[in-house]
Tab-separated table of C-alpha atoms in Angstrom:
chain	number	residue	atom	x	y	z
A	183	UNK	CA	-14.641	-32.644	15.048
A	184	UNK	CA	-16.216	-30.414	11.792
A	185	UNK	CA	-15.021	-31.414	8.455
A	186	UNK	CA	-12.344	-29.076	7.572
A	187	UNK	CA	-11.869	-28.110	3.636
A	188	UNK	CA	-9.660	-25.357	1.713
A	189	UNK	CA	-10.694	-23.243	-1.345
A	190	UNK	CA	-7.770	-21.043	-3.340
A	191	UNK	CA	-9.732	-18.566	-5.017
A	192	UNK	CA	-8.060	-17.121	-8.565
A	193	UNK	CA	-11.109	-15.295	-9.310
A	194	UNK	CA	-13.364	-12.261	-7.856
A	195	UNK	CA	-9.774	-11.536	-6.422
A	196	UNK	CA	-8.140	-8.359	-6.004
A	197	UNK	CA	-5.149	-6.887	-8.224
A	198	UNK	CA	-2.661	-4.127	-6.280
A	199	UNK	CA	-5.196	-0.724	-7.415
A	200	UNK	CA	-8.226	-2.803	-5.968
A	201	UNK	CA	-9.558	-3.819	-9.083
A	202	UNK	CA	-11.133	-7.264	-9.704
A	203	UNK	CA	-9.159	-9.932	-11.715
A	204	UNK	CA	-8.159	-13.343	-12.389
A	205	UNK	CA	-5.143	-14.207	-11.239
A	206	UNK	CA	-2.558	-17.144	-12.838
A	207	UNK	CA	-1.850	-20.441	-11.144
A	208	UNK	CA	1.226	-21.053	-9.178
A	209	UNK	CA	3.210	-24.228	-8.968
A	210	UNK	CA	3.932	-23.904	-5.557
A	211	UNK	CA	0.147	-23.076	-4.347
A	212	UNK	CA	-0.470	-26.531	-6.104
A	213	UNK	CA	2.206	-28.271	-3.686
A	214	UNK	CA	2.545	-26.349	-0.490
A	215	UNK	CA	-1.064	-25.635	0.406
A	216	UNK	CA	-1.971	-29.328	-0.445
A	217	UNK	CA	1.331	-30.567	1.709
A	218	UNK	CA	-0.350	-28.004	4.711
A	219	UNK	CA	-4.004	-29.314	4.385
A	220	UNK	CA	-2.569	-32.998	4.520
A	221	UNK	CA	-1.006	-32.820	7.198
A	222	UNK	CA	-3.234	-30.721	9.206
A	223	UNK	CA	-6.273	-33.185	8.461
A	224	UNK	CA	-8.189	-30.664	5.799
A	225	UNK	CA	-10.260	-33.319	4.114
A	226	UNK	CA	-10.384	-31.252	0.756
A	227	UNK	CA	-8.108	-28.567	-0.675
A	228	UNK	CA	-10.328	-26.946	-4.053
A	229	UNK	CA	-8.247	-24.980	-6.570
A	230	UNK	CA	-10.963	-22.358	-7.837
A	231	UNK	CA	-10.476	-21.134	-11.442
A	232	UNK	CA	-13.064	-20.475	-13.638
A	233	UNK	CA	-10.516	-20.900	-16.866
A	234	UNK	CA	-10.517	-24.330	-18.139
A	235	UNK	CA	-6.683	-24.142	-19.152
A	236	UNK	CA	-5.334	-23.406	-15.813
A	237	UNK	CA	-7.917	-26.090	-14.621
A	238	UNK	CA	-6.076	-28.638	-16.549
A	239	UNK	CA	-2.899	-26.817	-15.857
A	240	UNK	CA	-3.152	-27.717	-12.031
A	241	UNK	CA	-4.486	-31.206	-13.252
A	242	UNK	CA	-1.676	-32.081	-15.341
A	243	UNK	CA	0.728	-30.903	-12.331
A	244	UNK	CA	-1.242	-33.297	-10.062
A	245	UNK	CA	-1.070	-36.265	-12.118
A	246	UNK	CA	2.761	-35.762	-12.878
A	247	UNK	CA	3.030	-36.542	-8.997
A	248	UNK	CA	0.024	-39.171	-8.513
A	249	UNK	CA	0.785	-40.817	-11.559
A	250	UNK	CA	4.023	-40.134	-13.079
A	251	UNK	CA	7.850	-40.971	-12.218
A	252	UNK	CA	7.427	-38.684	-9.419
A	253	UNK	CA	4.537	-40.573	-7.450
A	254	UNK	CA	7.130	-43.489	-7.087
A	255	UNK	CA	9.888	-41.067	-6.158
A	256	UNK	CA	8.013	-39.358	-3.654
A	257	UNK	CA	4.905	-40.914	-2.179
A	258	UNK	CA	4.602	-38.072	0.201
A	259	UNK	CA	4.098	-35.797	-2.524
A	260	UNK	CA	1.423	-38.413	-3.831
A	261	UNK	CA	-0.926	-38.754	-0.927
A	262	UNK	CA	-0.567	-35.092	-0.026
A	263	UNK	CA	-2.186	-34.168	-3.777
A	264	UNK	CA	-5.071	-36.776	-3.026
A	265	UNK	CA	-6.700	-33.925	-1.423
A	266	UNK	CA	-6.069	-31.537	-4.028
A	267	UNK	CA	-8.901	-31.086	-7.264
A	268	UNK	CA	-9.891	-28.335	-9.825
A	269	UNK	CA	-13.208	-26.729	-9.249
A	270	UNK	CA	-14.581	-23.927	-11.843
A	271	UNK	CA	-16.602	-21.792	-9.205
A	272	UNK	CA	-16.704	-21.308	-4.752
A	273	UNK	CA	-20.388	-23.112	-5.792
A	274	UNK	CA	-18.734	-25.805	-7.253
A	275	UNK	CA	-17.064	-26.581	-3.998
A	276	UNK	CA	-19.764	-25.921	-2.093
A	277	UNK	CA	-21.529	-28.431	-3.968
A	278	UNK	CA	-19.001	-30.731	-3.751
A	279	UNK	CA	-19.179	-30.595	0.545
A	280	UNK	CA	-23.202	-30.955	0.078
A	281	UNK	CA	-24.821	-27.832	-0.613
A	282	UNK	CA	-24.920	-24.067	1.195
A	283	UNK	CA	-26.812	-25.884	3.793
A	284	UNK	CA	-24.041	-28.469	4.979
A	285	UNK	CA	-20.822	-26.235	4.811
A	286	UNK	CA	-19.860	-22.878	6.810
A	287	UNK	CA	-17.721	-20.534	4.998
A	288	UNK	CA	-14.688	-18.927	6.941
A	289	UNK	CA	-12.974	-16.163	4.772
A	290	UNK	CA	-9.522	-15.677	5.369
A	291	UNK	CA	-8.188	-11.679	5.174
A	292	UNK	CA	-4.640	-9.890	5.981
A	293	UNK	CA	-6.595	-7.070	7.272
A	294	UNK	CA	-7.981	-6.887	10.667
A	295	UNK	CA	-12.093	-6.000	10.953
A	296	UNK	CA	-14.580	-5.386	14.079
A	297	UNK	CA	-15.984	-8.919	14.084
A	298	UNK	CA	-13.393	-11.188	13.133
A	299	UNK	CA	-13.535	-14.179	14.032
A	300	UNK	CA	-10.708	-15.009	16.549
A	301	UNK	CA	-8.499	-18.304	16.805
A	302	UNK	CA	-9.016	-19.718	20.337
A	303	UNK	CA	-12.735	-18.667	19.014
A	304	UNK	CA	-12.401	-20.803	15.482
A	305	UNK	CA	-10.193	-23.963	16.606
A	306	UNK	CA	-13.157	-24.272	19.838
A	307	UNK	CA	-15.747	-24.112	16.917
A	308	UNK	CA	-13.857	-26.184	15.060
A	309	UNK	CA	-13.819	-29.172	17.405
A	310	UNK	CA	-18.019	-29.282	18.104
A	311	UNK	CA	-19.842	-30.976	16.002
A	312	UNK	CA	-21.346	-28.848	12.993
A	313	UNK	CA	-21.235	-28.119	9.431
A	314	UNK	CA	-18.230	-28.639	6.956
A	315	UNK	CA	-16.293	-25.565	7.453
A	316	UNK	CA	-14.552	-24.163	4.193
A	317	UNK	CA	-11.746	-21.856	4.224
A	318	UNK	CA	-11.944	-19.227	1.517
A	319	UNK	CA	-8.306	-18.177	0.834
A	320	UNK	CA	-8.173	-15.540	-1.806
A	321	UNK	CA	-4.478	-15.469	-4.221
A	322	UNK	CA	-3.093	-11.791	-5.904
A	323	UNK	CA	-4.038	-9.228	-3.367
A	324	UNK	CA	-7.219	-11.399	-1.852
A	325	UNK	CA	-11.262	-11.916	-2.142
A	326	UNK	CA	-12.790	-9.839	-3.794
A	327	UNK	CA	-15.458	-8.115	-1.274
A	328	UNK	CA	-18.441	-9.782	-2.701
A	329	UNK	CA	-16.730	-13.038	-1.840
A	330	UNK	CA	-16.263	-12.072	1.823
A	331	UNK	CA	-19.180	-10.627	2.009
A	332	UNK	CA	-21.207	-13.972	1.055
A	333	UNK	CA	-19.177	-15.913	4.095
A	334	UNK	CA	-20.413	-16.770	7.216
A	335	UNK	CA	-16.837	-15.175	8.870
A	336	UNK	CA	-14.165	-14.095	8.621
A	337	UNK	CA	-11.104	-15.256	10.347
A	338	UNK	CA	-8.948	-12.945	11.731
A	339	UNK	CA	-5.107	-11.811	10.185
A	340	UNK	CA	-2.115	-13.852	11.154
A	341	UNK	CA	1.061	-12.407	11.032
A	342	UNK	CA	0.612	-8.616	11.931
A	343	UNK	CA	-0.744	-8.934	15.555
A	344	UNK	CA	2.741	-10.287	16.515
A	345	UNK	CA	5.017	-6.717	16.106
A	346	UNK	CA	4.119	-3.024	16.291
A	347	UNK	CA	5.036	-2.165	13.526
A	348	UNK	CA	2.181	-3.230	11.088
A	349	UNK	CA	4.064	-5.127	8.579
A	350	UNK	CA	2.281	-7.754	7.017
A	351	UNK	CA	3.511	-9.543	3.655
A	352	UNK	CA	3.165	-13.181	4.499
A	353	UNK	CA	2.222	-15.308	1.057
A	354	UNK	CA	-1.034	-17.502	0.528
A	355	UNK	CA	1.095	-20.639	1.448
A	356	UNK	CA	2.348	-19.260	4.348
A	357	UNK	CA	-0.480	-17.819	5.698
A	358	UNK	CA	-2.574	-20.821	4.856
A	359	UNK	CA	-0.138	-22.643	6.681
A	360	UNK	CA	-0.292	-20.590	10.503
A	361	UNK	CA	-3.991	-20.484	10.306
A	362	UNK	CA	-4.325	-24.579	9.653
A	363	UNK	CA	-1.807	-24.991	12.929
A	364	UNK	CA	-3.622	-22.024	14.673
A	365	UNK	CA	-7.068	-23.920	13.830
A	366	UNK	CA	-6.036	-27.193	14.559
A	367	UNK	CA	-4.769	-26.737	18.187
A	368	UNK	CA	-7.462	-28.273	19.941
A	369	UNK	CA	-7.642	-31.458	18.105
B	273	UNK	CA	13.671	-9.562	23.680
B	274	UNK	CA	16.263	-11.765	21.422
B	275	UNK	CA	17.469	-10.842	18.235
B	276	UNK	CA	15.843	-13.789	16.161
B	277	UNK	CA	17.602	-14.943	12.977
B	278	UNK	CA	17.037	-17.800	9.913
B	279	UNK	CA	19.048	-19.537	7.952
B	280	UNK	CA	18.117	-21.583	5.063
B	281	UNK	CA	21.025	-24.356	4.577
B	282	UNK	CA	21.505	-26.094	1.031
B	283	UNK	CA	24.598	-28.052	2.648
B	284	UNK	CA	25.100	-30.178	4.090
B	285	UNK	CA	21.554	-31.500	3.723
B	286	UNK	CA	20.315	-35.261	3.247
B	287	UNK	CA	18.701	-36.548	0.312
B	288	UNK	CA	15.667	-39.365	0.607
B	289	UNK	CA	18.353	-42.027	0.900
B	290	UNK	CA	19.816	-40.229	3.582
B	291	UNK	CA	22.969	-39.600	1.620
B	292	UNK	CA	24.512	-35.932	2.519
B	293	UNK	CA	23.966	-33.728	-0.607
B	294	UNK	CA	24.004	-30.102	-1.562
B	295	UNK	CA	20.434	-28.807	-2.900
B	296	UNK	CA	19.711	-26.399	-5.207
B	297	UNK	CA	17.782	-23.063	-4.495
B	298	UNK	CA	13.933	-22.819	-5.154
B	299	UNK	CA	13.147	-19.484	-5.890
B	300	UNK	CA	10.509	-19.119	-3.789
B	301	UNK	CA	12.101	-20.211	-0.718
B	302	UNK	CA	13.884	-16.817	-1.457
B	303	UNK	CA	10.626	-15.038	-1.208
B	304	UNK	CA	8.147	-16.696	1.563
B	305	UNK	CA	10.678	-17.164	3.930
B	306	UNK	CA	11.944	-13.398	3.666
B	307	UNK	CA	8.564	-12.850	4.033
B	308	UNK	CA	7.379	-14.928	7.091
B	309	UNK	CA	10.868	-13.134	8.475
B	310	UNK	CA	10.455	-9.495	7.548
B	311	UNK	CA	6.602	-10.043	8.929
B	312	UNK	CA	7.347	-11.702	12.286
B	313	UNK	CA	10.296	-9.451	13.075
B	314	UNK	CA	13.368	-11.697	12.279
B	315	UNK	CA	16.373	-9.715	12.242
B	316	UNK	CA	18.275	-11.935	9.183
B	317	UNK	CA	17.321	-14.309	6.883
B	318	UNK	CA	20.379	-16.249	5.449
B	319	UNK	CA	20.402	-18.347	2.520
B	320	UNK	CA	23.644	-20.637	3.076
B	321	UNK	CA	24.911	-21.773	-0.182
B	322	UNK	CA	28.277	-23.442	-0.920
B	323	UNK	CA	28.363	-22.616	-4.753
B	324	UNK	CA	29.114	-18.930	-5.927
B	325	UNK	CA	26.902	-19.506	-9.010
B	326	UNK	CA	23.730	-20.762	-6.593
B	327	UNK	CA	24.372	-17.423	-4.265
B	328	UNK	CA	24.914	-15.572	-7.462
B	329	UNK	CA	21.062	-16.748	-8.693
B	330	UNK	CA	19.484	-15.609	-5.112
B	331	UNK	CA	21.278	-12.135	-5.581
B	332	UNK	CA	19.813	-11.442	-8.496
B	333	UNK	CA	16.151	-12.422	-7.654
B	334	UNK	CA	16.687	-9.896	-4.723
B	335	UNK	CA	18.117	-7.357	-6.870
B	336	UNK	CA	15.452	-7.166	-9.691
B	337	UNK	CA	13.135	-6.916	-6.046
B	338	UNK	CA	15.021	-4.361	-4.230
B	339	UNK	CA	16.266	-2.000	-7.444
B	340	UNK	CA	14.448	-3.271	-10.288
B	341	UNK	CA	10.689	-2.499	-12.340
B	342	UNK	CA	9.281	-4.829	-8.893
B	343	UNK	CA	10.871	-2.862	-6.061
B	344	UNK	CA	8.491	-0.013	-7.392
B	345	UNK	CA	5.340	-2.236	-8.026
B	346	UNK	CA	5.626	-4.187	-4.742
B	347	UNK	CA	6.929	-2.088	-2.610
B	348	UNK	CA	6.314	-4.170	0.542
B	349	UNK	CA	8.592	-7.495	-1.191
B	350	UNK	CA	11.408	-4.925	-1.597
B	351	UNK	CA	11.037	-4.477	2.359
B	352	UNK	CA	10.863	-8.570	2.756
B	353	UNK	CA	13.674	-8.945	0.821
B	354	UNK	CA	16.025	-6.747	2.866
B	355	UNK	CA	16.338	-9.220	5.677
B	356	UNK	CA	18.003	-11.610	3.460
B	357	UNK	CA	21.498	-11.904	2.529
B	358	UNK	CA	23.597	-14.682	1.047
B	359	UNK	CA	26.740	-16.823	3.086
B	360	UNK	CA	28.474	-19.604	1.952
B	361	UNK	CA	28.432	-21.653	5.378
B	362	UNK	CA	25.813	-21.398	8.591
B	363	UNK	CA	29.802	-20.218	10.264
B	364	UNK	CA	29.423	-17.323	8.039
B	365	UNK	CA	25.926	-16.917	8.882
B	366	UNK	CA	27.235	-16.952	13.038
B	367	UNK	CA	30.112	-14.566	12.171
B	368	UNK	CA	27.316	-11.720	11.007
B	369	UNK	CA	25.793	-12.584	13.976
B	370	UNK	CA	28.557	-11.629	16.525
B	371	UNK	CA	30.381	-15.075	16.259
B	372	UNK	CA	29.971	-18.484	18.032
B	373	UNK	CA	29.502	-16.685	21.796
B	374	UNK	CA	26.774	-14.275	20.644
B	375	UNK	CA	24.324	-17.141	19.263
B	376	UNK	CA	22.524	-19.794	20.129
B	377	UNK	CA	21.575	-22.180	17.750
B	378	UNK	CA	18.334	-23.767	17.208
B	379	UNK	CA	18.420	-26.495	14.681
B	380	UNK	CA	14.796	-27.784	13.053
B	381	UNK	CA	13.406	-30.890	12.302
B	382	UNK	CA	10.471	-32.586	11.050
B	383	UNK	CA	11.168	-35.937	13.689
B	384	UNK	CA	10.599	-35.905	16.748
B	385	UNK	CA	13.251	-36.125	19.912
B	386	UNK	CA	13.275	-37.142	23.057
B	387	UNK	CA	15.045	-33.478	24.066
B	388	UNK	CA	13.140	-31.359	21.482
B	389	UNK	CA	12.976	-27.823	22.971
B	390	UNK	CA	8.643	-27.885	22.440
B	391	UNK	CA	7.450	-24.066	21.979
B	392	UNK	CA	5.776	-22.619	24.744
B	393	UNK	CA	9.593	-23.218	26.438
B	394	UNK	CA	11.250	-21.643	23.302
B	395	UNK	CA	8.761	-18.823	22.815
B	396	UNK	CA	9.519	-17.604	26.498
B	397	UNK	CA	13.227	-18.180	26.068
B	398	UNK	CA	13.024	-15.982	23.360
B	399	UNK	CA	11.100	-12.913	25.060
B	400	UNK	CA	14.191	-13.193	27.769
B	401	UNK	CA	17.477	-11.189	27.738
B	402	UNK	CA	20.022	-13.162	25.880
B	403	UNK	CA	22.380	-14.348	22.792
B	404	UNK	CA	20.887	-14.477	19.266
B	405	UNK	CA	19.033	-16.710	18.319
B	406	UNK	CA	20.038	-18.589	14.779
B	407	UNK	CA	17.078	-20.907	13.401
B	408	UNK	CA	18.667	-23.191	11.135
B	409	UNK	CA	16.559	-25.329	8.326
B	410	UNK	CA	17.153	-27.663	5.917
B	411	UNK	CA	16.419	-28.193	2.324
B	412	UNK	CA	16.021	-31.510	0.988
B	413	UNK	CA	14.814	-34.201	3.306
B	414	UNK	CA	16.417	-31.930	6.002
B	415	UNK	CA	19.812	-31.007	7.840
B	416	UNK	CA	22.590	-33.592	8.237
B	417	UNK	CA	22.921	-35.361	11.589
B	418	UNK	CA	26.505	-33.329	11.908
B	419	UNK	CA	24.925	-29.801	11.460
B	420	UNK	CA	22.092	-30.938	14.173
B	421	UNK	CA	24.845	-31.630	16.572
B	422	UNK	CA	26.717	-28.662	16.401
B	423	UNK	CA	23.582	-26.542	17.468
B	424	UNK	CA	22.503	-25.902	20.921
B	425	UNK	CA	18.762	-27.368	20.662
B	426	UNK	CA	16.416	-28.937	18.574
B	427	UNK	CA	13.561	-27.530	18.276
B	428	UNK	CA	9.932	-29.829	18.023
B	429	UNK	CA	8.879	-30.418	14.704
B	430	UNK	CA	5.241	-28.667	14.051
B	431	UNK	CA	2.503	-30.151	11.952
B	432	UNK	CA	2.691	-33.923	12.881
B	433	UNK	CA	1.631	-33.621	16.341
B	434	UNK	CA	-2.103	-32.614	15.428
B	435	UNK	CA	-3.312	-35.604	14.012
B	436	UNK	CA	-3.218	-39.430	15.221
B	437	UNK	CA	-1.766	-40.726	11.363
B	438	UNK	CA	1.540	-39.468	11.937
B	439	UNK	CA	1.664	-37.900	8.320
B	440	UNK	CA	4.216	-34.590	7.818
B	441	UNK	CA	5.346	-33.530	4.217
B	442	UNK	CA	4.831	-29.729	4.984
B	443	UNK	CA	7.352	-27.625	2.565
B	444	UNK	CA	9.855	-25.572	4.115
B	445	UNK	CA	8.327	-22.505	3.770
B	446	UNK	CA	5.527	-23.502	5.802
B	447	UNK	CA	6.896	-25.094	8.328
B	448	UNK	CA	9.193	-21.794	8.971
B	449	UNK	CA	6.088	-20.346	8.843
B	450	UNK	CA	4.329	-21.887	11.665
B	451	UNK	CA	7.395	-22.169	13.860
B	452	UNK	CA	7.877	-17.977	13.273
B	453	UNK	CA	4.131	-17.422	14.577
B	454	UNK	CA	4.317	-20.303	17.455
B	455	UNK	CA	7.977	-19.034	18.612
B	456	UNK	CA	6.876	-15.247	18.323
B	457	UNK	CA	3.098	-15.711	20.077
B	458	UNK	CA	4.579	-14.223	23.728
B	459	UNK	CA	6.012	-10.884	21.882
């Protein structure tokens, strides 16, 4: 079984007119994508942002609930941030899983291409033994091209292939959610 | 196929002593979970709240989203957001579905039971001819024992099953998620 890891990306990301931006932290990415990766057995969950103040914003959050009256309240909460820490750059948590050389990176998109890479297809790859993989989950309105285009796949949408009807609006948390239980199948 | 439906229930709920208690609404339960919903092709999402004032707060969020400066920016949360309505008690939430003959209901849970309805069973259940069906969550540390008996099945909790620790602290949202795209993988 690979080494699983998550990366939230606030920045090359995509604003609504395609334009690249940095986008804000959200509480809730902080909590539910950490709860997700937890439970699912992701080893690492990296919160990407190259602005030191919403570094330590997402730091301070964290230690409210390792540290704080909270960690006592809720120990849940407490081991499922253990996972969770601030990196400035998708290098920096590269780094942190060994180097380019030791980690695959899957990016995660809501639109559909040629040669996505499937689920049966990534939860199969995901149980050989390999490189770290690292799923690159992008926040506003997702990775900036130049980040997809410097991963090794990408995974396919969830969400849309289910109805006819195209619609597609799940959130970051949500999405990041499916695809860890989609991935994880076969374990 | 069966009309599918949610509903989000702030009471009565159980608190991490197991005490019954009535929780308050987190905004963005309001918006993942109308988007998981609108996205896999639930019919309703309803948030059951006791308290005017706590119904009163969601109605608002989804006004400013359906008629307000966002329903123009985002148009696709304004299109979420119209699967959700507010009720004051899951038998209101039954009652807009047809009443207590027209709907099964499929209570959630994050611990495992003996009779757990698992979800290859419920996803082909669903694609059948059939009664509604009403998937009923909890807030908090989850539905109280008397609202699990008075529905028809529970379903099997997601998440936990993947790994050999036994740890399970996903949020809410993302465990609607998953259950949405495992119940909804045979349409």
């Amino acid at each position: 079984v690979r080494r699983l890891a998550i990366a939230l990306v606030h920045h090359p990301v995509l604003d609504r007119d395609g334009a690249i931006v940095t986008s804000a932290v959200t509480n809730l990415d902080v909590h539910d994508i950490a709860r997700s990766a937890r439970t699912y057995g992701a080893s690492d969950y990296f919160v990407v942002h190259p602005i030191e103040a919403q570094r330590g914003l997402v730091e301070r959050i964290v230690t409210h609930w390792r540290e704080g009256s909270s960690a006592a309240r809720i120990p849940d909460r407490k081991e499922a941030l253990s996972v969770l820490s601030t990196v400035p750059s998708l290098e920096a948590a590269i780094e942190r899983l060994g180097g380019r050389g030791a980690v695959e990176l899957w990016a995660t998109s809501a639109r559909s291409r040629p040669d996505s890479l499937g689920y049966a297809d990534a939860s199969a790859r995901l149980a050989e033994d390999g490189p770290a993989v690292l799923l690159v989950l992008g926040t506003s309105w997702g990775l900036a091209p130049e980040v997809v285009a410097a991963c090794d796949r990408v995974l396919a949408p969830v969400g849309c292939e289910a109805r006819g009807d195209g619609f597609n609006h799940l959130s970051v948390r949500a999405a990041c959610a499916i695809m860890l239980d989609r991935l994880t199948s076969r374990r």
